[in-house]
Amino acid sequence: ARRTLMAGHLIPINGLEEQKAVTRGAVVKVLVEDDGLVIVTYATSLQSASPGMVVQLRNLDTGVTIRGIVQQDGSVRIQNG
């Protein structure tokens, strides 16, 4: 819920939001795919996001900001090729 829900009252559709698979500041597993090669690394999420959403992350090793798509399991997939 985005706000306090009152007993006995209808819940407006804009009062709900999807469960976030990635939360801001969390370290997440990142899968980089390029022509059949898969590299696994880790990054800090710069924003919260639900599965299917694009999220910005900061690579822990390089400090570079990257973007990828949040997966159902909370990992983030980046596809180059």
Short mmCIF file of C-alpha atoms in Angstrom, two decimals:
data_model
loop_
_atom_site.label_atom_id
_atom_site.label_comp_id
_atom_site.label_asym_id
_atom_site.label_seq_id
_atom_site.Cartn_x
_atom_site.Cartn_y
_atom_site.Cartn_z
CA ALA A 1 0.00 0.00 0.00
CA ARG A 2 1.16 3.52 -0.74
CA ARG A 3 -0.81 5.06 2.13
CA THR A 4 -2.74 4.12 5.24
CA LEU A 5 -5.68 1.83 4.53
CA MET A 6 -8.83 2.38 6.57
CA ALA A 7 -10.92 -0.57 7.78
CA GLY A 8 -14.28 -0.81 6.04
CA HIS A 9 -13.29 1.49 3.15
CA LEU A 10 -12.63 0.50 -0.45
CA ILE A 11 -9.01 0.47 -1.51
CA PRO A 12 -8.47 2.78 -4.51
CA ILE A 13 -6.36 1.27 -7.31
CA ASN A 14 -3.85 4.13 -7.04
CA GLY A 15 -3.37 3.19 -3.39
CA LEU A 16 -1.46 0.04 -4.34
CA GLU A 17 1.87 -0.59 -6.02
CA GLU A 18 3.75 -3.66 -7.18
CA GLN A 19 6.16 -5.43 -4.86
CA LYS A 20 9.71 -4.18 -5.51
CA ALA A 21 12.17 -6.93 -6.46
CA VAL A 22 15.10 -4.49 -6.16
CA THR A 23 15.38 -1.78 -3.52
CA ARG A 24 17.51 1.35 -3.64
CA GLY A 25 20.94 0.81 -2.06
CA ALA A 26 20.78 -2.99 -2.23
CA VAL A 27 23.58 -5.02 -3.81
CA VAL A 28 22.12 -7.05 -6.68
CA LYS A 29 23.39 -9.79 -8.97
CA VAL A 30 23.88 -8.56 -12.54
CA LEU A 31 23.97 -10.88 -15.56
CA VAL A 32 25.60 -9.43 -18.65
CA GLU A 33 24.80 -11.36 -21.85
CA ASP A 34 26.63 -10.93 -25.15
CA ASP A 35 26.37 -13.47 -27.99
CA GLY A 36 25.94 -16.50 -25.72
CA LEU A 37 28.55 -15.40 -23.16
CA VAL A 38 27.16 -14.69 -19.68
CA ILE A 39 29.16 -12.70 -17.11
CA VAL A 40 27.96 -12.40 -13.52
CA THR A 41 28.89 -9.35 -11.44
CA TYR A 42 27.36 -7.29 -8.63
CA ALA A 43 26.17 -3.71 -8.45
CA THR A 44 24.40 -1.31 -6.08
CA SER A 45 20.90 -0.34 -7.13
CA LEU A 46 20.38 3.41 -7.48
CA GLN A 47 16.58 3.05 -7.39
CA SER A 48 13.84 0.61 -6.42
CA ALA A 49 12.10 -1.33 -9.19
CA SER A 50 9.67 -4.15 -9.89
CA PRO A 51 10.27 -7.07 -12.28
CA GLY A 52 10.29 -5.95 -15.92
CA MET A 53 11.31 -2.38 -15.11
CA VAL A 54 14.58 -0.75 -16.17
CA VAL A 55 16.80 0.13 -13.20
CA GLN A 56 20.05 2.09 -12.84
CA LEU A 57 22.92 0.49 -10.93
CA ARG A 58 26.50 1.32 -9.98
CA ASN A 59 29.02 -1.43 -10.72
CA LEU A 60 30.87 -2.31 -7.50
CA ASP A 61 34.20 -2.93 -9.27
CA THR A 62 34.34 0.00 -11.68
CA GLY A 63 31.91 2.59 -10.27
CA VAL A 64 30.31 2.90 -13.73
CA THR A 65 26.55 3.49 -13.87
CA ILE A 66 24.71 0.81 -15.86
CA ARG A 67 21.09 0.05 -16.73
CA GLY A 68 19.30 -3.27 -16.95
CA ILE A 69 15.96 -5.02 -16.64
CA VAL A 70 14.89 -6.40 -13.25
CA GLN A 71 14.12 -10.13 -13.30
CA GLN A 72 11.52 -11.96 -11.20
CA ASP A 73 14.25 -13.33 -8.87
CA GLY A 74 15.64 -9.84 -8.15
CA SER A 75 18.66 -10.11 -10.42
CA VAL A 76 19.22 -7.61 -13.23
CA ARG A 77 19.87 -8.64 -16.84
CA ILE A 78 21.89 -6.57 -19.30
CA GLN A 79 21.86 -7.70 -22.90
CA ASN A 80 24.56 -6.39 -25.26
CA GLY A 81 24.14 -8.57 -28.31
#
